[in-house]
Structure formats: C-alpha cells, structure tokens
mmCIF file of C-alpha atoms and ligand atoms in Angstrom:
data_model
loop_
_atom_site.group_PDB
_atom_site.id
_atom_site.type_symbol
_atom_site.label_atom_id
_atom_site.label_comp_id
_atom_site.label_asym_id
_atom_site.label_seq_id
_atom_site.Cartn_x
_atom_site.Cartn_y
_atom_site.Cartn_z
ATOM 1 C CA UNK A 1 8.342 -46.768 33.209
ATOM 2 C CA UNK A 2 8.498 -44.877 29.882
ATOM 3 C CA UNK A 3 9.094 -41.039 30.139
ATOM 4 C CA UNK A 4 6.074 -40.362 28.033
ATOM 5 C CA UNK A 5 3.682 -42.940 30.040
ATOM 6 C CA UNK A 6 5.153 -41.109 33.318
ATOM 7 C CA UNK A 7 4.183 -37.722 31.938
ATOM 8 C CA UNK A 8 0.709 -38.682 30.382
ATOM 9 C CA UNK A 9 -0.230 -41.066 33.672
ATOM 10 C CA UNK A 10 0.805 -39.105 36.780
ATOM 11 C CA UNK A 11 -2.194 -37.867 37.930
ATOM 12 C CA UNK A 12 -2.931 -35.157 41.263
ATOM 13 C CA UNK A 13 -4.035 -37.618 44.065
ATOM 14 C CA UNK A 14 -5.606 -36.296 47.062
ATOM 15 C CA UNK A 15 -6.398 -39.320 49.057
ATOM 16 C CA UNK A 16 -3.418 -41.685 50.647
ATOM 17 C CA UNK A 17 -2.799 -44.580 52.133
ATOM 18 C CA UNK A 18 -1.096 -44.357 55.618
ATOM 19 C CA UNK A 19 1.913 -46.873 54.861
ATOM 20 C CA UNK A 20 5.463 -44.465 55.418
ATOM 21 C CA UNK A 21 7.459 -43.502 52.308
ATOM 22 C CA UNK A 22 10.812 -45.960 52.443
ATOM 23 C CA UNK A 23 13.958 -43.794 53.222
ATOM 24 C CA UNK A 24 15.888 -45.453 50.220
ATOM 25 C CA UNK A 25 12.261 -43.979 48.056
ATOM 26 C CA UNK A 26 12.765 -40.397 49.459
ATOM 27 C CA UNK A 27 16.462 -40.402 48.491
ATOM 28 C CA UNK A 28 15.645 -41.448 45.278
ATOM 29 C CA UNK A 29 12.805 -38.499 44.594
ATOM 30 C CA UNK A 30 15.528 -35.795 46.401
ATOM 31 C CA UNK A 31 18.043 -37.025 43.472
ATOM 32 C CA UNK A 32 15.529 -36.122 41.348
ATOM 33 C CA UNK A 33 15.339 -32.715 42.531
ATOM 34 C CA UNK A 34 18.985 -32.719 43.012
ATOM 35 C CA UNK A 35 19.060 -33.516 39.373
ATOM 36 C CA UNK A 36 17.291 -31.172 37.797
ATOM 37 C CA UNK A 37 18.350 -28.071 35.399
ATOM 38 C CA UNK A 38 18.399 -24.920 36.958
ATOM 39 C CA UNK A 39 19.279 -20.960 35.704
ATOM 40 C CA UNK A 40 23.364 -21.398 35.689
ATOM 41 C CA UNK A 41 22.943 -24.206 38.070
ATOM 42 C CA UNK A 42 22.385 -22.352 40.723
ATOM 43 C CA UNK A 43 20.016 -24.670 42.233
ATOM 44 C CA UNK A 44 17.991 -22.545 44.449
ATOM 45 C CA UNK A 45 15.710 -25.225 45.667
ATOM 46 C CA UNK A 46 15.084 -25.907 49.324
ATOM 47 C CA UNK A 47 12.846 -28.814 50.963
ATOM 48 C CA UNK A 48 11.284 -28.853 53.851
ATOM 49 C CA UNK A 49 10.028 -32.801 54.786
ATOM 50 C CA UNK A 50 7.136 -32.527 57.503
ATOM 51 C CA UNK A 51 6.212 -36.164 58.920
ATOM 52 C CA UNK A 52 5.495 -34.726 62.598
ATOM 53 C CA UNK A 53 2.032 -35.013 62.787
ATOM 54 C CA UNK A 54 1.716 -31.607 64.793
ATOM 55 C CA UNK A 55 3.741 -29.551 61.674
ATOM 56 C CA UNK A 56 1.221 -31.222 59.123
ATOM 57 C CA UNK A 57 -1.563 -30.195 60.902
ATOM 58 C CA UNK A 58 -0.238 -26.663 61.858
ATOM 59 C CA UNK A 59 0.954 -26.296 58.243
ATOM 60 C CA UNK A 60 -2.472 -27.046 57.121
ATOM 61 C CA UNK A 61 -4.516 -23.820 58.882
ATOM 62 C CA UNK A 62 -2.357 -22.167 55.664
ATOM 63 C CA UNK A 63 -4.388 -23.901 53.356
ATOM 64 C CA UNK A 64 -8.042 -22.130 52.441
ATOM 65 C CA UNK A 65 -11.004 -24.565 53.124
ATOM 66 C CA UNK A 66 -12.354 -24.669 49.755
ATOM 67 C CA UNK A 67 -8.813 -26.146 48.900
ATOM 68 C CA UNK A 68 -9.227 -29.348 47.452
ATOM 69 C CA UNK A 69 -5.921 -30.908 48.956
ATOM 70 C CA UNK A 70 -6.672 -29.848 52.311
ATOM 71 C CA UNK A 71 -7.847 -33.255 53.896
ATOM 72 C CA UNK A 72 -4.381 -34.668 51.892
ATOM 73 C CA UNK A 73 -2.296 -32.923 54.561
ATOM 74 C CA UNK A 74 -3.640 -35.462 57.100
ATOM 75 C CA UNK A 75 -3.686 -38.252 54.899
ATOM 76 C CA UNK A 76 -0.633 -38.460 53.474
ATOM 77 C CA UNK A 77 2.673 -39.914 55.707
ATOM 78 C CA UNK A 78 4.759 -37.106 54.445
ATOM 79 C CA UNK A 79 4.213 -33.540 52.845
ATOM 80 C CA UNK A 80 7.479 -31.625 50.931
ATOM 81 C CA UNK A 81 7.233 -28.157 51.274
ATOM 82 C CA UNK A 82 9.618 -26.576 47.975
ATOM 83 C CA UNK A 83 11.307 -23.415 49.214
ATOM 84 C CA UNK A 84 13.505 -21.496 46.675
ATOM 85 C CA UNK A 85 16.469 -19.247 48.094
ATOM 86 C CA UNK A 86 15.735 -15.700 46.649
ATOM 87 C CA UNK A 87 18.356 -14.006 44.525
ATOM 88 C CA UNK A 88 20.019 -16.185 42.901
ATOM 89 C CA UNK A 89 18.269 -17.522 40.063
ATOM 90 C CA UNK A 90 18.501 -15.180 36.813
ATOM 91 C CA UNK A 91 20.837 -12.963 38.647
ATOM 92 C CA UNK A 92 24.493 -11.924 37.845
ATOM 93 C CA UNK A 93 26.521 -10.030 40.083
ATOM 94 C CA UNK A 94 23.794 -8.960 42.414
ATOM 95 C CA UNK A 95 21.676 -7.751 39.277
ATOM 96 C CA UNK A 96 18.315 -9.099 37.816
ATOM 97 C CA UNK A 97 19.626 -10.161 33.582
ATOM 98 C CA UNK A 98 15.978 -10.228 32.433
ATOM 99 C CA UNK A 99 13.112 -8.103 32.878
ATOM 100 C CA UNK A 100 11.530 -11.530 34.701
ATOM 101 C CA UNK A 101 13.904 -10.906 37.649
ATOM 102 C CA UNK A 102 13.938 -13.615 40.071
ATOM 103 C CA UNK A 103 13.488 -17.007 38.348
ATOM 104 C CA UNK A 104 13.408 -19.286 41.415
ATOM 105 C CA UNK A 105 9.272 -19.779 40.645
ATOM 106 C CA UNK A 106 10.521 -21.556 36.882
ATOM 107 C CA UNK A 107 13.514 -23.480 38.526
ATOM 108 C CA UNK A 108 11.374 -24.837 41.888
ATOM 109 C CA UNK A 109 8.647 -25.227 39.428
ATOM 110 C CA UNK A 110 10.772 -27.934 37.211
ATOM 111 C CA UNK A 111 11.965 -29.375 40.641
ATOM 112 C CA UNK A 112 8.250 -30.127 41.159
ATOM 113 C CA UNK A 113 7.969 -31.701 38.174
ATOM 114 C CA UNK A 114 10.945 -33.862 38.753
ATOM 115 C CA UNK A 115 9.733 -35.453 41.843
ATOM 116 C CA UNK A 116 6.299 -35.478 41.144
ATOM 117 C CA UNK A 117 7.185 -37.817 37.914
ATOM 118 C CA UNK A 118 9.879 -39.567 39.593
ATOM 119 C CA UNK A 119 6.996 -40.143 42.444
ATOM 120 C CA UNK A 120 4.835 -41.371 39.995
ATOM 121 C CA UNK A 121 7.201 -43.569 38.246
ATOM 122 C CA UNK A 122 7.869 -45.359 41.776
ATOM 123 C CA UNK A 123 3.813 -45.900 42.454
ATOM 124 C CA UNK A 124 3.884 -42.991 45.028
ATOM 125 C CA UNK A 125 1.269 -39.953 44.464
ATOM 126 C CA UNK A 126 1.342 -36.438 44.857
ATOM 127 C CA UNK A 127 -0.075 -33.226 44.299
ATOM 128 C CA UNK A 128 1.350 -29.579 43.709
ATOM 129 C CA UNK A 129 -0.328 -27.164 46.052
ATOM 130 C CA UNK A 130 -0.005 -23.230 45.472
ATOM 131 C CA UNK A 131 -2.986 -22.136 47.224
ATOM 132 C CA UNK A 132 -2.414 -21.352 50.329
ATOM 133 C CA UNK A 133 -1.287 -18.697 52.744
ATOM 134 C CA UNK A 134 2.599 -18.527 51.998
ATOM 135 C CA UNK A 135 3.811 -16.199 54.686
ATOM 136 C CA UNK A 136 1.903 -17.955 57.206
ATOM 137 C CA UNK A 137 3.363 -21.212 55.803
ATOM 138 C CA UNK A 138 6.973 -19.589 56.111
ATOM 139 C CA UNK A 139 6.333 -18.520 59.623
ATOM 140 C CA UNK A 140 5.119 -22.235 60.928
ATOM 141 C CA UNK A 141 7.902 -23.608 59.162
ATOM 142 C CA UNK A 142 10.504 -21.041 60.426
ATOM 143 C CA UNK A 143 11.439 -20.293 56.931
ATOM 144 C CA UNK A 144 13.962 -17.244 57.208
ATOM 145 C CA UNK A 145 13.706 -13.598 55.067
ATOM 146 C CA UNK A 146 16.281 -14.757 52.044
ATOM 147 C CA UNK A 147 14.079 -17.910 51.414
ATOM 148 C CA UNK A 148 10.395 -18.169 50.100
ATOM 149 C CA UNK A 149 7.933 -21.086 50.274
ATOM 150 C CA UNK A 150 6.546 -21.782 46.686
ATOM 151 C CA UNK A 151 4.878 -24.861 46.603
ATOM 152 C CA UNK A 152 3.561 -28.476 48.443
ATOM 153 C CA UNK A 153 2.985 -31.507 48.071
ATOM 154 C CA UNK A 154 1.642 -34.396 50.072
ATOM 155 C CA UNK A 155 3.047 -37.613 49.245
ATOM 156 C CA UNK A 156 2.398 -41.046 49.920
ATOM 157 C CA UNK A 157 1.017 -44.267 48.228
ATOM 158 C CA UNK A 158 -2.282 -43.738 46.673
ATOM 159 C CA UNK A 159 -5.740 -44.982 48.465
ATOM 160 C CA UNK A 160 -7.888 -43.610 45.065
ATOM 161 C CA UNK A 161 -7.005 -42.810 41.095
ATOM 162 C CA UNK A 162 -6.606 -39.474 39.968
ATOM 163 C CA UNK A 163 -9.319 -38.093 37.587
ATOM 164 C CA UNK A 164 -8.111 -37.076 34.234
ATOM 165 C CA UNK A 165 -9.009 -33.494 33.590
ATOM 166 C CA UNK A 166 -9.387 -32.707 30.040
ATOM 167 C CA UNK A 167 -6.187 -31.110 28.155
ATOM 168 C CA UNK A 168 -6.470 -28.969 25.103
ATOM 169 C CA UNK A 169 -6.161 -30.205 21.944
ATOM 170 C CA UNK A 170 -2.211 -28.980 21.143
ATOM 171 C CA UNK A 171 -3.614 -27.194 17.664
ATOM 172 C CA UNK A 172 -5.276 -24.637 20.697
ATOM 173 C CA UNK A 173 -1.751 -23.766 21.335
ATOM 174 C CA UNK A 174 0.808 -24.338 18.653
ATOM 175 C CA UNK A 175 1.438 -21.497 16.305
ATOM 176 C CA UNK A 176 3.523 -21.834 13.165
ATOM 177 C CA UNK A 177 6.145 -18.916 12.826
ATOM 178 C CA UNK A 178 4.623 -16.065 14.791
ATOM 179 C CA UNK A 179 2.135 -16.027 17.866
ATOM 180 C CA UNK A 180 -1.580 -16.783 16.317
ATOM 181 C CA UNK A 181 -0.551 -18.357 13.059
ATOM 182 C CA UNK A 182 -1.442 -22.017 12.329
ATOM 183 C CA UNK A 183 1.038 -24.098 10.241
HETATM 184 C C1 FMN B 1 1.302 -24.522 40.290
HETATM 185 C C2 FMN B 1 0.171 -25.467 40.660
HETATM 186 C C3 FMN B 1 -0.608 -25.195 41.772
HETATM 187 C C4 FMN B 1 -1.614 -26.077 42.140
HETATM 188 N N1 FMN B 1 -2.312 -25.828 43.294
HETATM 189 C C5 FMN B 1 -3.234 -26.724 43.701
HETATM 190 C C6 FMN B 1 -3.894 -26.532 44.940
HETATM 191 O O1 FMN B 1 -3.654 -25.571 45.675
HETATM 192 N N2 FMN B 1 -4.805 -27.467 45.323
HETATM 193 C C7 FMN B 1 -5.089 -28.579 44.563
HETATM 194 O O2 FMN B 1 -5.916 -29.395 44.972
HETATM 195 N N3 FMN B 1 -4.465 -28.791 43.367
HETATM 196 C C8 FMN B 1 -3.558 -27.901 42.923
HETATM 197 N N4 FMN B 1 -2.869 -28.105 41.754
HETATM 198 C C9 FMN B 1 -3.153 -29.338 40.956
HETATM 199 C C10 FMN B 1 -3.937 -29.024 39.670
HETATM 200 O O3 FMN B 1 -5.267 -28.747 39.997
HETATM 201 C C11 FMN B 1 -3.816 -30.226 38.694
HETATM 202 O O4 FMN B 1 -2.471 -30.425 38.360
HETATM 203 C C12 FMN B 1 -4.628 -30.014 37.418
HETATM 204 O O5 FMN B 1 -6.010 -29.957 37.685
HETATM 205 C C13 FMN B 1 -4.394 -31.141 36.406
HETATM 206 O O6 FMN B 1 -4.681 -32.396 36.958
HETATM 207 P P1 FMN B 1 -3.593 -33.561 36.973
HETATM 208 O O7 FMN B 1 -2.435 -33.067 37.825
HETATM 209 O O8 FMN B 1 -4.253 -34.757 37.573
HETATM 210 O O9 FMN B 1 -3.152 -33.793 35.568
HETATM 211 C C14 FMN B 1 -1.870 -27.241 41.355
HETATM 212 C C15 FMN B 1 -1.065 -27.512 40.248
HETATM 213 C C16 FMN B 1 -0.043 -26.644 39.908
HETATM 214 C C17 FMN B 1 0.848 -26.988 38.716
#
C-alpha cells in the first residue's frame, strides 16, 4: 500500500471481527514500533498485549461509559496497551533539556502512529484510546511507578468501515513566515 493511501485511508474502527491476529502479523506491527524515531533513540516505549479475556474486561471498567471504544474492548481479539518508561525521553544526565520535560507522550505518540498505519496497511483496524482512567489502568495491568500507561488500542480485523470525520482545509493551518500570516 502507498504511504499516502495508508495515511489518508486508516480510519478509527470500533467494531471487530473475532478471527485472532496471526503471530507472524503482531511481529510485524511490534517492528513497526520497534522502528520508529525516538528523542536520542531512547525508545521509551513499552507494550502491554492483553488477549485474556478476564484482563480485557477488567481493563475496560477504566474506560468512561460515554467512551465510544468501550464495547471495542470486548470485540476485538487483542488490545495493546502503549506504556512509555518515564525519564528518559528529552532528558540528559538526569536533567529535563527543554522546558517540555518528559517527551515520552510525542515518542509513544509516533509509536501509535506506526502501528496503527502499519495495522492498516495489513487490513487490521484499530483505534487510539486516551480516555480513560490511567492509574486505574496501571494498577490492573501491574504497571510499576517508573512507567506510565499513555494510550490503547483494540485491534483486530474490521466487522464495519470507519467514518471519515471531516479535516480542515490545510490553508486553516499553514502560515507563511510567522504564526498567522498566509503565504
Ligand atoms: C490521542 C488520541 C486519543 C483518542 N482517544 C479516543 C478515545 O478515548 N475513544 C475513541 O473512541 N476514540 C479516540 N480517539 C480517536 C479519534 O476520535 C479519531 O482519531 C478522530 O476522530 C479522527 O478519526 P479517524 O481516526 O477515523 O481519522 C483518539 C485519538 C487520538 C489521536
């Protein structure tokens, strides 16, 4: 598949089918995390792959109700919880270089990205999930202090299309030169 038809077409998918994710499949969307840049490759990135039943459904009472992945923790054969180790990411020497301090959000973040594209590219859906109750999520999971949950997602074949949500037009967010001019 063509990077830009990977990036334009993956869509969120909240609905599954129950067929299992091959092992060779899951190898091949860790590589993509594996792969991925990271602040002075430190690669802080750490996943957690829930296909016990029990864990999904535990995991799940972190999730608010009004979330609209909630019913994909069921679904879905397999859910990869992204963990990033704390610390380690925009530091030198113990000591925070920017005033943006720990940058294991941006580097778990383009993980996410990885695998959800490489996911996509390999007919398998997913969807990021933030909302949720992360210290409860740690505590299920057994997560320990130096480590911190970010973000979820269920994966697994799809059983429906994504919707396309709407994008902005990229004139509503290119400046020329200097914040708020146009070219
Ligand atoms: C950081 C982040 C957190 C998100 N959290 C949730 C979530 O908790 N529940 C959910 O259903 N979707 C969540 N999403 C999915 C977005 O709603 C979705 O990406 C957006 O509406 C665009 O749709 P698309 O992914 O199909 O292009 C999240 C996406 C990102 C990037």
């Amino acid at each position: 598949m063509d990077l830009m038809e990977a990036i334009k077409g993956r869509r969120s998918i909240r609905k599954y089918k129950p067929d299992p994710v091959p092992e060779e499949v899951f190898h091949t969307l860790m590589n993509s995390v594996r792969w991925s840049p990271s602040w002075a490759n430190t690669q802080c990135w750490e996943v957690v792959a829930i296909k016990d039943p029990n864990v999904k459904s535990e995991l799940a009472t972190a999730l608010p109700k009004g979330n609209p992945a909630l019913s994909s923790m069921a679904s879905a054969p397999l859910v990869l919880v992204l963990c990033g180790k704390k610390g380690i990411s925009g530091f030198y020497k113990g000591q925070a270089v920017t005033v943006k301090g720990d940058w294991l959000m941006f580097d778990t973040g383009i993980a996410m990205q990885s695998l959800c594209l490489a996911a996509h590219s390999l007919g398998l859906g997913t969807v990021v999930v933030g909302m949720f109750d992360h210290k409860k999520a740690e505590k299920i999971l057994g997560v320990p202090e130096n480590i911190e949950v970010v973000a979820l997602t269920p994966l697994g074949y799809p059983a429906t299309e994504g919707s396309t949500p709407r994008r902005k037009e990229i004139s509503e967010f290119v400046f020329s030169n200097h914040y708020g001019k146009k070219g």
